[in-house]
mmCIF file of C-alpha atoms in Angstrom:
data_model
loop_
_atom_site.group_PDB
_atom_site.id
_atom_site.type_symbol
_atom_site.label_atom_id
_atom_site.label_comp_id
_atom_site.label_asym_id
_atom_site.label_seq_id
_atom_site.Cartn_x
_atom_site.Cartn_y
_atom_site.Cartn_z
ATOM 1 C CA MET A 131 15.173 -11.459 21.248
ATOM 2 C CA SER A 132 13.033 -9.061 23.520
ATOM 3 C CA GLU A 133 11.698 -10.524 26.778
ATOM 4 C CA LEU A 134 8.880 -8.588 26.237
ATOM 5 C CA LEU A 135 7.867 -10.226 22.981
ATOM 6 C CA THR A 136 8.391 -13.715 22.780
ATOM 7 C CA LEU A 137 6.686 -16.876 20.948
ATOM 8 C CA ASP A 138 4.825 -17.506 24.089
ATOM 9 C CA HIS A 139 3.432 -13.880 24.075
ATOM 10 C CA ILE A 140 2.112 -14.479 20.450
ATOM 11 C CA ARG A 141 0.556 -17.746 21.015
ATOM 12 C CA ALA A 142 -1.126 -16.353 23.715
ATOM 13 C CA ALA A 143 -2.371 -13.376 21.694
ATOM 14 C CA HIS A 144 -3.849 -15.757 19.164
ATOM 15 C CA GLU A 145 -5.793 -17.681 21.947
ATOM 16 C CA ARG A 146 -7.040 -14.493 23.027
ATOM 17 C CA ILE A 147 -8.192 -12.968 19.784
ATOM 18 C CA ARG A 148 -8.675 -15.923 17.375
ATOM 19 C CA ASP A 149 -12.618 -16.105 17.780
ATOM 20 C CA SER A 150 -12.968 -12.447 17.208
ATOM 21 C CA ILE A 151 -10.722 -12.117 13.921
ATOM 22 C CA VAL A 152 -10.889 -13.649 10.488
ATOM 23 C CA ALA A 153 -8.413 -16.434 9.961
ATOM 24 C CA THR A 154 -7.644 -15.203 6.516
ATOM 25 C CA PRO A 155 -6.245 -17.706 3.979
ATOM 26 C CA THR A 156 -2.812 -18.125 2.823
ATOM 27 C CA LEU A 157 -2.949 -19.224 -0.783
ATOM 28 C CA HIS A 158 -0.390 -20.085 -3.770
ATOM 29 C CA SER A 159 -0.524 -17.679 -6.630
ATOM 30 C CA GLN A 160 0.275 -19.533 -9.494
ATOM 31 C CA THR A 161 0.483 -16.662 -11.918
ATOM 32 C CA LEU A 162 2.651 -14.487 -9.815
ATOM 33 C CA SER A 163 4.675 -17.232 -8.949
ATOM 34 C CA LYS A 164 5.428 -17.503 -12.863
ATOM 35 C CA LEU A 165 5.736 -13.788 -13.153
ATOM 36 C CA THR A 166 8.526 -13.647 -10.232
ATOM 37 C CA GLY A 167 10.218 -16.817 -10.385
ATOM 38 C CA ALA A 168 9.381 -17.324 -6.683
ATOM 39 C CA ASN A 169 6.898 -19.524 -4.980
ATOM 40 C CA ILE A 170 4.337 -16.853 -4.048
ATOM 41 C CA TYR A 171 2.064 -17.667 -1.058
ATOM 42 C CA LEU A 172 -0.351 -14.609 -0.290
ATOM 43 C CA LYS A 173 -1.721 -13.994 3.294
ATOM 44 C CA PHE A 174 -4.935 -12.281 2.607
ATOM 45 C CA GLU A 175 -5.148 -9.752 5.798
ATOM 46 C CA ASN A 176 -7.344 -7.655 3.554
ATOM 47 C CA LEU A 177 -10.533 -9.727 4.256
ATOM 48 C CA GLN A 178 -10.334 -8.724 7.797
ATOM 49 C CA PHE A 179 -13.487 -6.963 8.825
ATOM 50 C CA THR A 180 -11.909 -3.463 8.532
ATOM 51 C CA ALA A 181 -9.773 -4.669 5.727
ATOM 52 C CA ALA A 182 -6.586 -4.743 7.682
ATOM 53 C CA TYR A 183 -4.161 -6.818 10.056
ATOM 54 C CA LYS A 184 -4.245 -3.854 12.731
ATOM 55 C CA GLU A 185 -7.296 -5.680 14.097
ATOM 56 C CA ARG A 186 -5.164 -8.033 15.748
ATOM 57 C CA GLY A 187 -2.977 -5.959 17.612
ATOM 58 C CA ALA A 188 -5.471 -3.552 18.644
ATOM 59 C CA LEU A 189 -7.816 -6.533 19.883
ATOM 60 C CA ASN A 190 -4.797 -7.912 21.915
ATOM 61 C CA ALA A 191 -4.006 -4.805 23.673
ATOM 62 C CA LEU A 192 -7.686 -3.981 24.244
ATOM 63 C CA LEU A 193 -7.927 -7.668 25.897
ATOM 64 C CA LEU A 194 -5.201 -6.936 28.451
ATOM 65 C CA LEU A 195 -6.805 -4.143 29.831
ATOM 66 C CA THR A 196 -8.040 -3.963 33.522
ATOM 67 C CA HIS A 197 -11.500 -3.271 34.437
ATOM 68 C CA GLU A 198 -10.687 0.131 35.222
ATOM 69 C CA GLN A 199 -9.078 0.924 31.978
ATOM 70 C CA ARG A 200 -11.869 -0.524 29.968
ATOM 71 C CA SER A 201 -14.495 1.597 32.068
ATOM 72 C CA LYS A 202 -12.516 5.015 31.179
ATOM 73 C CA GLY A 203 -11.757 3.865 27.732
ATOM 74 C CA VAL A 204 -8.700 4.116 25.400
ATOM 75 C CA ILE A 205 -7.420 6.838 22.962
ATOM 76 C CA ALA A 206 -4.964 6.864 19.963
ATOM 77 C CA ALA A 207 -3.534 8.826 17.391
ATOM 78 C CA SER A 208 -4.065 7.515 13.606
ATOM 79 C CA ALA A 209 -5.595 8.393 10.632
ATOM 80 C CA GLY A 210 -5.593 4.621 9.007
ATOM 81 C CA ASN A 211 -6.362 0.853 9.735
ATOM 82 C CA HIS A 212 -5.279 1.305 13.497
ATOM 83 C CA ALA A 213 -7.981 3.918 13.975
ATOM 84 C CA GLN A 214 -10.670 1.478 12.415
ATOM 85 C CA GLY A 215 -9.412 -1.722 14.056
ATOM 86 C CA LEU A 216 -9.218 -0.304 17.708
ATOM 87 C CA SER A 217 -12.721 1.436 16.999
ATOM 88 C CA TYR A 218 -14.223 -1.706 15.971
ATOM 89 C CA HIS A 219 -13.274 -3.878 18.569
ATOM 90 C CA GLY A 220 -13.349 -1.434 21.493
ATOM 91 C CA THR A 221 -16.940 -0.833 20.482
ATOM 92 C CA ARG A 222 -17.645 -4.310 20.264
ATOM 93 C CA LEU A 223 -16.213 -4.680 23.796
ATOM 94 C CA GLY A 224 -18.068 -1.924 25.235
ATOM 95 C CA ILE A 225 -14.934 -0.185 25.713
ATOM 96 C CA PRO A 226 -14.836 3.960 24.920
ATOM 97 C CA VAL A 227 -12.523 4.805 21.830
ATOM 98 C CA THR A 228 -11.523 8.159 21.272
ATOM 99 C CA ILE A 229 -9.289 8.671 18.089
ATOM 100 C CA VAL A 230 -7.195 11.749 17.344
ATOM 101 C CA MET A 231 -6.820 12.683 13.643
ATOM 102 C CA PRO A 232 -5.183 15.600 11.911
ATOM 103 C CA VAL A 233 -7.922 18.063 10.552
ATOM 104 C CA PRO A 234 -6.703 17.419 6.824
ATOM 105 C CA THR A 235 -7.619 13.785 7.294
ATOM 106 C CA PRO A 236 -9.852 12.819 4.407
ATOM 107 C CA THR A 237 -13.447 12.810 5.511
ATOM 108 C CA VAL A 238 -14.037 9.157 4.022
ATOM 109 C CA LYS A 239 -11.365 8.121 6.861
ATOM 110 C CA VAL A 240 -13.286 10.275 9.563
ATOM 111 C CA MET A 241 -16.508 8.628 8.706
ATOM 112 C CA GLN A 242 -15.143 5.115 8.371
ATOM 113 C CA THR A 243 -13.777 5.156 12.018
ATOM 114 C CA GLU A 244 -16.885 6.665 13.174
ATOM 115 C CA SER A 245 -19.303 4.109 11.523
ATOM 116 C CA VAL A 246 -17.638 1.407 13.540
ATOM 117 C CA GLY A 247 -17.817 3.343 16.763
ATOM 118 C CA GLY A 248 -15.029 5.421 17.192
ATOM 119 C CA ILE A 249 -15.269 9.199 18.555
ATOM 120 C CA VAL A 250 -12.948 11.111 16.229
ATOM 121 C CA VAL A 251 -11.300 14.196 17.501
ATOM 122 C CA LEU A 252 -9.814 16.404 14.829
ATOM 123 C CA HIS A 253 -6.547 18.293 15.894
ATOM 124 C CA GLY A 254 -3.508 19.976 14.263
ATOM 125 C CA GLU A 255 -2.159 19.735 10.909
ATOM 126 C CA THR A 256 -0.048 16.691 10.837
ATOM 127 C CA PHE A 257 0.039 13.652 12.600
ATOM 128 C CA ASP A 258 2.734 14.702 15.178
ATOM 129 C CA ASP A 259 0.256 17.324 16.062
ATOM 130 C CA ALA A 260 -2.541 14.791 16.362
ATOM 131 C CA TYR A 261 -0.193 12.386 18.875
ATOM 132 C CA LYS A 262 0.823 15.339 20.915
ATOM 133 C CA HIS A 263 -2.806 16.109 21.759
ATOM 134 C CA ALA A 264 -3.769 12.495 22.053
ATOM 135 C CA ARG A 265 -1.444 12.034 24.955
ATOM 136 C CA LEU A 266 -2.502 15.508 26.333
ATOM 137 C CA LEU A 267 -6.022 14.190 26.465
ATOM 138 C CA GLU A 268 -4.583 10.888 27.597
ATOM 139 C CA ALA A 269 -3.435 12.473 30.948
ATOM 140 C CA GLU A 270 -6.505 14.990 31.279
ATOM 141 C CA ARG A 271 -9.196 12.251 31.190
ATOM 142 C CA GLY A 272 -7.424 9.317 32.671
ATOM 143 C CA LEU A 273 -7.419 7.258 29.252
ATOM 144 C CA THR A 274 -5.197 4.431 28.069
ATOM 145 C CA PHE A 275 -2.982 5.198 24.943
ATOM 146 C CA VAL A 276 -2.823 2.326 22.589
ATOM 147 C CA HIS A 277 0.086 2.916 20.276
ATOM 148 C CA PRO A 278 -0.251 1.877 16.773
ATOM 149 C CA PHE A 279 2.822 -0.119 16.674
ATOM 150 C CA ASP A 280 5.346 0.579 19.503
ATOM 151 C CA ASP A 281 3.938 -1.557 22.107
ATOM 152 C CA PRO A 282 4.719 -5.407 22.834
ATOM 153 C CA ASN A 283 1.006 -6.336 23.221
ATOM 154 C CA VAL A 284 0.090 -4.587 19.859
ATOM 155 C CA ALA A 285 3.228 -6.270 18.447
ATOM 156 C CA ALA A 286 2.426 -9.784 19.748
ATOM 157 C CA GLY A 287 -1.043 -9.351 18.174
ATOM 158 C CA GLN A 288 0.340 -8.571 15.017
ATOM 159 C CA GLY A 289 2.830 -11.661 15.191
ATOM 160 C CA THR A 290 -0.274 -13.863 14.832
ATOM 161 C CA VAL A 291 -0.182 -13.378 11.012
ATOM 162 C CA ALA A 292 2.801 -15.492 10.885
ATOM 163 C CA LEU A 293 1.656 -17.946 13.074
ATOM 164 C CA GLU A 294 -1.384 -18.488 10.876
ATOM 165 C CA MET A 295 1.157 -18.675 7.724
ATOM 166 C CA LEU A 296 3.342 -21.141 8.828
ATOM 167 C CA GLU A 297 0.530 -23.318 10.129
ATOM 168 C CA SER A 298 -0.831 -23.314 6.793
ATOM 169 C CA ILE A 299 2.468 -23.416 4.923
ATOM 170 C CA PRO A 300 5.007 -24.733 7.029
ATOM 171 C CA SER A 301 7.349 -24.759 3.764
ATOM 172 C CA LEU A 302 7.720 -21.122 3.656
ATOM 173 C CA ASP A 303 11.579 -20.134 3.139
ATOM 174 C CA THR A 304 10.968 -16.307 3.319
ATOM 175 C CA LEU A 305 8.536 -13.679 4.841
ATOM 176 C CA VAL A 306 8.378 -10.328 3.074
ATOM 177 C CA VAL A 307 6.613 -7.783 5.426
ATOM 178 C CA PRO A 308 5.912 -4.168 5.112
ATOM 179 C CA ILE A 309 7.495 -1.875 7.649
ATOM 180 C CA GLY A 310 6.027 1.481 8.653
ATOM 181 C CA GLY A 311 6.491 1.724 12.543
ATOM 182 C CA GLY A 312 7.608 -1.772 12.582
ATOM 183 C CA GLY A 313 4.687 -3.485 14.671
ATOM 184 C CA LEU A 314 4.167 -6.182 11.950
ATOM 185 C CA LEU A 315 7.644 -7.149 11.382
ATOM 186 C CA SER A 316 8.697 -7.487 14.998
ATOM 187 C CA GLY A 317 5.712 -9.565 15.773
ATOM 188 C CA MET A 318 5.888 -11.843 13.032
ATOM 189 C CA GLY A 319 9.381 -12.124 12.937
ATOM 190 C CA THR A 320 9.644 -13.167 16.192
ATOM 191 C CA ALA A 321 7.079 -15.799 15.804
ATOM 192 C CA ALA A 322 8.679 -17.069 12.647
ATOM 193 C CA ARG A 323 12.157 -17.204 13.763
ATOM 194 C CA ALA A 324 11.208 -19.156 16.951
ATOM 195 C CA LEU A 325 9.219 -21.514 14.629
ATOM 196 C CA ASN A 326 11.988 -21.719 11.914
ATOM 197 C CA PRO A 327 15.464 -20.113 12.784
ATOM 198 C CA ASP A 328 16.477 -20.522 9.257
ATOM 199 C CA ILE A 329 13.529 -18.615 7.693
ATOM 200 C CA GLY A 330 14.463 -15.518 5.720
ATOM 201 C CA LEU A 331 12.884 -12.074 6.829
ATOM 202 C CA ILE A 332 12.876 -9.260 4.643
ATOM 203 C CA GLY A 333 11.480 -5.879 5.392
ATOM 204 C CA VAL A 334 9.961 -3.387 2.657
ATOM 205 C CA GLN A 335 9.674 0.468 2.816
ATOM 206 C CA ALA A 336 8.397 2.855 0.428
ATOM 207 C CA GLU A 337 11.462 5.015 -1.239
ATOM 208 C CA LEU A 338 9.951 7.948 -0.024
ATOM 209 C CA TYR A 339 9.834 7.134 3.649
ATOM 210 C CA PRO A 340 13.004 4.996 4.257
ATOM 211 C CA SER A 341 12.845 5.463 7.824
ATOM 212 C CA MET A 342 13.573 1.990 9.525
ATOM 213 C CA TYR A 343 15.954 1.255 6.609
ATOM 214 C CA ALA A 344 17.733 4.452 7.191
ATOM 215 C CA LEU A 345 17.966 3.837 11.093
ATOM 216 C CA LEU A 346 19.418 0.283 10.806
ATOM 217 C CA LYS A 347 21.722 1.356 7.920
ATOM 218 C CA ASN A 348 23.037 4.176 9.867
ATOM 219 C CA GLN A 349 22.002 6.815 6.984
ATOM 220 C CA GLN A 350 20.620 10.074 6.881
ATOM 221 C CA LEU A 351 17.627 9.638 4.308
ATOM 222 C CA PRO A 352 14.610 12.170 3.994
ATOM 223 C CA CYS A 353 11.301 10.828 4.498
ATOM 224 C CA GLU A 354 8.705 13.095 2.782
ATOM 225 C CA GLY A 355 6.448 13.071 -0.166
ATOM 226 C CA ASP A 356 3.108 11.643 -1.069
ATOM 227 C CA THR A 357 3.302 8.012 -1.329
ATOM 228 C CA LEU A 358 0.823 5.350 -2.392
ATOM 229 C CA ALA A 359 2.000 3.426 0.502
ATOM 230 C CA GLU A 360 0.400 6.126 3.183
ATOM 231 C CA GLY A 361 -0.134 2.874 5.608
ATOM 232 C CA ILE A 362 3.391 2.729 5.870
ATOM 233 C CA ALA A 363 4.556 6.517 5.505
ATOM 234 C CA VAL A 364 5.966 6.551 9.008
ATOM 235 C CA LYS A 365 8.974 9.010 9.854
ATOM 236 C CA ILE A 366 10.172 7.964 13.061
ATOM 237 C CA PRO A 367 9.887 4.223 13.360
ATOM 238 C CA GLY A 368 9.073 2.808 17.011
ATOM 239 C CA SER A 369 12.017 2.357 19.477
ATOM 240 C CA PHE A 370 10.857 -0.988 20.937
ATOM 241 C CA THR A 371 10.143 -2.242 17.485
ATOM 242 C CA SER A 372 13.463 -0.848 15.849
ATOM 243 C CA GLU A 373 15.605 -3.062 18.605
ATOM 244 C CA VAL A 374 13.529 -6.198 17.780
ATOM 245 C CA ILE A 375 13.529 -5.918 14.001
ATOM 246 C CA ARG A 376 17.298 -4.906 14.560
ATOM 247 C CA GLY A 377 18.146 -8.588 15.715
ATOM 248 C CA LEU A 378 15.783 -10.350 13.351
ATOM 249 C CA VAL A 379 15.675 -8.803 9.845
ATOM 250 C CA ASP A 380 18.075 -10.059 7.128
ATOM 251 C CA ASP A 381 17.509 -6.976 5.164
ATOM 252 C CA ILE A 382 15.302 -4.262 4.133
ATOM 253 C CA VAL A 383 14.741 -3.263 0.505
ATOM 254 C CA LEU A 384 13.052 0.121 -0.762
ATOM 255 C CA VAL A 385 10.317 0.187 -3.669
ATOM 256 C CA SER A 386 9.272 2.966 -5.962
ATOM 257 C CA GLU A 387 5.890 4.480 -6.314
ATOM 258 C CA ALA A 388 5.669 3.178 -9.975
ATOM 259 C CA GLU A 389 6.519 -0.528 -8.487
ATOM 260 C CA LEU A 390 3.869 -0.215 -5.688
ATOM 261 C CA GLU A 391 1.150 0.797 -8.632
ATOM 262 C CA THR A 392 2.325 -2.124 -10.514
ATOM 263 C CA ALA A 393 1.924 -4.519 -7.609
ATOM 264 C CA VAL A 394 -1.691 -2.914 -6.730
ATOM 265 C CA SER A 395 -2.600 -3.488 -10.484
ATOM 266 C CA LEU A 396 -1.565 -6.932 -10.731
ATOM 267 C CA LEU A 397 -3.336 -8.145 -7.547
ATOM 268 C CA LEU A 398 -6.451 -6.941 -8.665
ATOM 269 C CA GLN A 399 -6.057 -8.069 -12.065
ATOM 270 C CA ILE A 400 -4.617 -11.639 -11.251
ATOM 271 C CA GLU A 401 -5.819 -12.291 -7.633
ATOM 272 C CA LYS A 402 -9.176 -10.280 -8.062
ATOM 273 C CA THR A 403 -8.378 -8.753 -4.733
ATOM 274 C CA VAL A 404 -8.209 -5.159 -3.661
ATOM 275 C CA VAL A 405 -5.158 -3.940 -1.819
ATOM 276 C CA GLU A 406 -3.790 -0.329 -0.930
ATOM 277 C CA GLY A 407 -0.244 0.573 -1.395
ATOM 278 C CA ALA A 408 1.284 -0.318 1.726
ATOM 279 C CA GLY A 409 -0.855 -3.937 1.167
ATOM 280 C CA ALA A 410 0.952 -4.113 -2.208
ATOM 281 C CA ALA A 411 4.428 -3.513 -0.824
ATOM 282 C CA GLY A 412 5.670 -6.941 -0.146
ATOM 283 C CA LEU A 413 4.839 -8.042 -3.900
ATOM 284 C CA ALA A 414 6.301 -4.926 -5.070
ATOM 285 C CA ALA A 415 9.704 -5.721 -3.467
ATOM 286 C CA VAL A 416 9.766 -9.615 -4.694
ATOM 287 C CA MET A 417 9.159 -8.231 -8.262
ATOM 288 C CA ALA A 418 11.737 -5.428 -7.995
ATOM 289 C CA ASN A 419 14.314 -8.003 -6.343
ATOM 290 C CA PRO A 420 13.811 -11.103 -8.187
ATOM 291 C CA GLU A 421 17.449 -12.426 -7.490
ATOM 292 C CA ILE A 422 16.694 -12.456 -3.819
ATOM 293 C CA PHE A 423 13.505 -14.536 -4.066
ATOM 294 C CA ALA A 424 14.308 -16.935 -6.939
ATOM 295 C CA GLY A 425 13.177 -20.457 -6.425
ATOM 296 C CA LYS A 426 12.065 -19.983 -2.726
ATOM 297 C CA ASN A 427 8.894 -20.226 -0.904
ATOM 298 C CA VAL A 428 7.802 -16.731 -0.416
ATOM 299 C CA GLY A 429 5.112 -15.498 2.097
ATOM 300 C CA VAL A 430 3.757 -12.116 0.962
ATOM 301 C CA VAL A 431 1.378 -10.104 3.397
ATOM 302 C CA LEU A 432 -1.439 -8.307 1.667
ATOM 303 C CA CYS A 433 -1.789 -6.040 4.986
ATOM 304 C CA GLY A 434 -4.514 -3.908 4.224
ATOM 305 C CA GLY A 435 -7.067 -3.133 1.604
ATOM 306 C CA ASN A 436 -8.410 0.354 2.291
ATOM 307 C CA ILE A 437 -7.758 2.420 -0.656
ATOM 308 C CA ASP A 438 -10.115 5.465 -2.146
ATOM 309 C CA THR A 439 -11.755 4.075 -5.061
ATOM 310 C CA ARG A 440 -10.786 7.209 -7.138
ATOM 311 C CA LEU A 441 -7.177 6.747 -6.259
ATOM 312 C CA LEU A 442 -7.265 2.851 -7.207
ATOM 313 C CA ALA A 443 -8.968 3.936 -10.781
ATOM 314 C CA ASN A 444 -6.088 5.921 -11.198
ATOM 315 C CA VAL A 445 -3.607 3.686 -10.651
ATOM 316 C CA LEU A 446 -5.145 1.261 -12.979
ATOM 317 C CA LEU A 447 -5.299 3.378 -15.574
ATOM 318 C CA ARG A 448 -1.752 4.486 -15.115
ATOM 319 C CA ASP A 449 -0.546 0.891 -14.765
ATOM 320 C CA LEU A 450 -2.136 0.380 -18.622
ATOM 321 C CA ALA A 451 -0.343 3.385 -19.701
ATOM 322 C CA ARG A 452 3.084 2.135 -18.574
ATOM 323 C CA SER A 453 2.370 -1.344 -20.254
ATOM 324 C CA GLY A 454 1.688 0.345 -23.489
ATOM 325 C CA ARG A 455 -1.955 -0.027 -23.842
ATOM 326 C CA LEU A 456 -2.997 3.292 -23.008
ATOM 327 C CA ALA A 457 -1.300 6.176 -24.464
ATOM 328 C CA ARG A 458 -1.436 9.869 -25.300
ATOM 329 C CA LEU A 459 0.020 10.956 -28.451
ATOM 330 C CA ARG A 460 0.647 14.557 -29.457
ATOM 331 C CA LEU A 461 0.805 15.615 -32.866
ATOM 332 C CA THR A 462 1.405 18.744 -34.944
ATOM 333 C CA LEU A 463 -1.261 19.348 -37.473
ATOM 334 C CA GLN A 464 -2.137 22.399 -39.977
ATOM 335 C CA ASP A 465 -5.258 23.935 -38.998
ATOM 336 C CA ARG A 466 -7.096 23.102 -42.146
ATOM 337 C CA PRO A 467 -10.395 20.889 -43.016
ATOM 338 C CA GLY A 468 -9.395 17.159 -43.302
ATOM 339 C CA ALA A 469 -6.187 17.310 -41.414
ATOM 340 C CA LEU A 470 -7.583 15.416 -38.360
ATOM 341 C CA TYR A 471 -9.486 13.264 -40.605
ATOM 342 C CA LYS A 472 -6.284 12.104 -42.392
ATOM 343 C CA VAL A 473 -4.924 11.170 -38.773
ATOM 344 C CA MET A 474 -8.092 9.311 -38.147
ATOM 345 C CA ARG A 475 -7.869 6.855 -41.172
ATOM 346 C CA LEU A 476 -4.302 5.911 -39.871
ATOM 347 C CA PHE A 477 -5.729 5.043 -36.177
ATOM 348 C CA ASN A 478 -8.410 3.085 -38.218
ATOM 349 C CA GLU A 479 -5.756 1.169 -40.208
ATOM 350 C CA HIS A 480 -3.900 0.074 -37.190
ATOM 351 C CA ASN A 481 -7.129 -0.825 -35.305
ATOM 352 C CA VAL A 482 -6.328 1.393 -32.096
ATOM 353 C CA ASN A 483 -9.284 3.071 -30.227
ATOM 354 C CA ILE A 484 -9.481 6.625 -29.639
ATOM 355 C CA ILE A 485 -10.770 7.880 -26.374
ATOM 356 C CA GLU A 486 -10.138 11.568 -26.260
ATOM 357 C CA ILE A 487 -9.024 13.991 -28.686
ATOM 358 C CA TYR A 488 -7.571 17.738 -27.298
ATOM 359 C CA HIS A 489 -6.800 20.538 -29.638
ATOM 360 C CA GLN A 490 -4.711 23.119 -28.585
ATOM 361 C CA ARG A 491 -4.625 26.665 -31.065
ATOM 362 C CA ILE A 492 -3.914 29.649 -28.740
ATOM 363 C CA PHE A 493 -1.044 28.719 -25.989
ATOM 364 C CA THR A 494 1.458 27.166 -28.432
ATOM 365 C CA THR A 495 4.656 28.455 -30.114
ATOM 366 C CA LEU A 496 3.454 27.308 -33.566
ATOM 367 C CA PRO A 497 2.357 29.690 -36.349
ATOM 368 C CA ALA A 498 -1.254 30.858 -36.386
ATOM 369 C CA LYS A 499 -2.246 28.224 -38.837
ATOM 370 C CA GLY A 500 -0.722 25.325 -36.812
ATOM 371 C CA LEU A 501 -2.155 23.629 -33.916
ATOM 372 C CA ILE A 502 -1.154 20.935 -31.391
ATOM 373 C CA THR A 503 -3.529 17.686 -31.084
ATOM 374 C CA ASP A 504 -3.337 15.513 -28.280
ATOM 375 C CA ILE A 505 -4.940 11.993 -28.754
ATOM 376 C CA GLU A 506 -5.739 9.549 -25.849
ATOM 377 C CA CYS A 507 -5.814 6.187 -27.517
ATOM 378 C CA GLU A 508 -5.971 2.540 -26.488
ATOM 379 C CA ALA A 509 -4.257 -0.395 -28.086
ATOM 380 C CA ARG A 510 -4.201 -4.001 -27.486
ATOM 381 C CA ASP A 511 -0.529 -4.222 -26.490
ATOM 382 C CA ALA A 512 2.752 -1.937 -26.721
ATOM 383 C CA ASP A 513 3.628 -3.288 -30.107
ATOM 384 C CA GLN A 514 0.435 -2.236 -31.793
ATOM 385 C CA LEU A 515 0.735 1.234 -30.400
ATOM 386 C CA GLN A 516 4.407 1.041 -31.633
ATOM 387 C CA GLY A 517 2.951 0.084 -35.279
ATOM 388 C CA LEU A 518 0.568 3.128 -35.332
ATOM 389 C CA VAL A 519 3.217 5.354 -34.289
ATOM 390 C CA ASP A 520 5.801 3.864 -36.977
ATOM 391 C CA GLY A 521 2.727 4.256 -39.344
ATOM 392 C CA LEU A 522 2.421 8.280 -38.403
ATOM 393 C CA ASN A 523 5.904 8.984 -38.657
ATOM 394 C CA ALA A 524 6.087 7.339 -42.161
ATOM 395 C CA ALA A 525 3.009 9.710 -43.146
ATOM 396 C CA GLY A 526 5.126 12.649 -42.192
ATOM 397 C CA TYR A 527 3.609 13.463 -39.047
ATOM 398 C CA LEU A 528 5.876 14.358 -35.930
ATOM 399 C CA VAL A 529 4.607 12.261 -32.793
ATOM 400 C CA GLU A 530 5.338 12.896 -29.353
ATOM 401 C CA ARG A 531 4.562 10.071 -26.399
ATOM 402 C CA VAL A 532 3.216 12.114 -23.261
ATOM 403 C CA GLU A 533 4.972 9.955 -20.612
ATOM 404 C CA LEU A 534 4.130 8.969 -17.104
ATOM 405 C CA ASN A 535 7.171 8.517 -14.305
ATOM 406 C CA LYS A 536 8.585 4.955 -14.670
#
């Protein structure tokens, strides 16, 4: 265990920040417990003011600044939750906050950061570009850099999540914690192991960004791609946090994009709570690895809820498609009066609702009198949809399902 991060540091951080953050609830989920075979307890960090746990570490770091550091201000490179947490609490405390973001950062994230008081500087095409520029401005302006994860004071603030979880549910056997740079797991793991040496600690990363997984398992794995869990899409984990996690974690598991999407959808449908991809990673890990967690009291951190509404809509619809409630069926028809009507009668017989119909006459390999018809439809469940497909096949139609990634 690192001397720079101990249970005493985390308890002191909690005393410092507790009056200025939300003591979010840890609640048992009966339905998710039945689905997974584990006793699932959810920590709703998406209920913080800026909708993420990042406020905790940012606030602890701010409160430990000297008077001179406060007067000059702080700087960070971030396009996510750290930017909002640092900006919100810095502004509240009268500390100037500058955030450097890459130029392609979505406008909504820039606006969210500015709305809570941050001064946003756009620079470079990548996070690495923004990070280098932030360190340059740090030196030029005499600012204090607040790292999003590789800082003992930040990690101590994040560790307060575990204090609250174990105070609320002392019987927790295992904590499942998303890993990006490692600040959350290093803080939570340090606190949890000090309070209960036998507690299990499982880290979670997206398959597209397995940086900590690869580091601790001595593997070379690519870290790239458009992941739903952009909050944990970190190519190089922290050096401090890596060493702490190396001595604490029992295992790190990877989750696919489809598993992340399903978890986001389930949390909205079952718990009526909105989480971002990274916030759903813990539940995704439990569902993907039921043998690890079966029968255990499992604490899952919903670490953030900042997800674009259009993206959320896509995730929900894609999940309906995977479950068989939405489908796109592709049929080859003759281009003559009544051809589509005959197909519609079969949809009516099977009580399947038609959402959209698309005809393709020109760009096909069919004869001139043929056409391809795509029909988007909604069924009660996968069995009802299969009944329709069987009925179409029996009537002589060749039916192809347009599939999603699994």
